[in-house]
Amino acid sequence: MTSLLPIIDAGLPLGIVEPFGKRLAASNQTLVRHALTDLQVNLGKLCNQACTHCHVEAGPTKTRENMDQRTANRMLELALQCDSLTTIDLTGGAPEMNPVFRDLVVAFRKRGLRVIDRCNLTILSEPGYEWVADFLAEHQVDVVASLPCYLQENVDRQRGRGVFDRSIDALQQLNQRGYGVECSGLRLDLVFNPTGPSLPPDQTQLEQDYKRELLERFAIRFNHLLAITNIPIKRYATYLQKAGKFEEYMHLLADHFNRSAADRVMCRSLISIGWDGAIFDCDFNQMLELAPASLDRPTLWSIDSFDDFVSMKITVGDHCYGCTAGAGSSCGGAIVQS
């Protein structure tokens, strides 16, 4: 069984497949941030769930690894000075569990920025969080909700017993407030990720299947389906290794490297802010503590402007095959046609 050490020592080639950086060089490509439009903010690792595919390793016990008010204030200060930003992507853990969540939403929406809430759905039925659905609708926050399958067995196997029923209830709550309803202005996207070590199927066809099944069985409507590849790091890497599938999965990703996807990966227009104020090229690099190549472990307090990250070379590792395999994968779903 492959050791976890090479994964934790991210940035070093795993020795299983051709190093991702070498593959890029062979195709005459370099990953450089061409613009900064999206700010992805990880508010912390506290979550009411502990999913097998979670690259953040979030869970109910992660009470200390969460953004405090001082860090949130500094992040907000820098963000509101960056004229190129259009989208604030709030993630976690369950981002709604952080006390700064509501203040950040209000501040960003007041400036006219698009705000995305990466919602696990079950938070809506968690005691003390009954306010979530109404708050999101009131401030016109776009919801990107995790639902790895429209079948109960698959969802509960990946995310825990009872999660499917709670997710369906949450989606119905969101529909009742106008989410996913045509012309409401309240956007509801669902996220699919494979339950096993495979690439996602065609996103367009899968979206049709989701819409048909959820509408017929539960009268649920949503806008778009985002098919996201599981990245082989942290908890998902552990899952793969226990199943004896880690090396096989790495080869699957590398064998399906898509040059066109590499040209359009999300890190070319995004930076990721950690709960402690550290800054990374993407959320996956954040979890691996892979600092941007051109700066010495930057934080919100060591920089004067987010504009410093434009035209900067992006740090890569073998986990980057996950975003560039097949149709490609980003927080917005498939990138190109596979």
Short mmCIF file of C-alpha atoms in Angstrom, two decimals, residues 67-76 100 276 300-301:
data_model
loop_
_atom_site.label_atom_id
_atom_site.label_comp_id
_atom_site.label_asym_id
_atom_site.label_seq_id
_atom_site.Cartn_x
_atom_site.Cartn_y
_atom_site.Cartn_z
CA MET A 67 -11.51 31.93 10.63
CA ASP A 68 -11.71 34.56 13.37
CA GLN A 69 -13.07 38.12 13.12
CA ARG A 70 -9.62 39.72 12.77
CA THR A 71 -8.75 37.54 9.78
CA ALA A 72 -12.16 38.08 8.20
CA ASN A 73 -11.81 41.85 8.56
CA ARG A 74 -8.39 41.90 6.85
CA MET A 75 -9.61 39.64 4.04
CA LEU A 76 -12.63 41.88 3.52
CA VAL A 100 -18.31 35.59 10.44
CA ASP A 276 -5.88 31.37 9.16
CA LEU A 300 -3.32 38.49 4.35
CA TRP A 301 -0.91 40.56 6.45
#
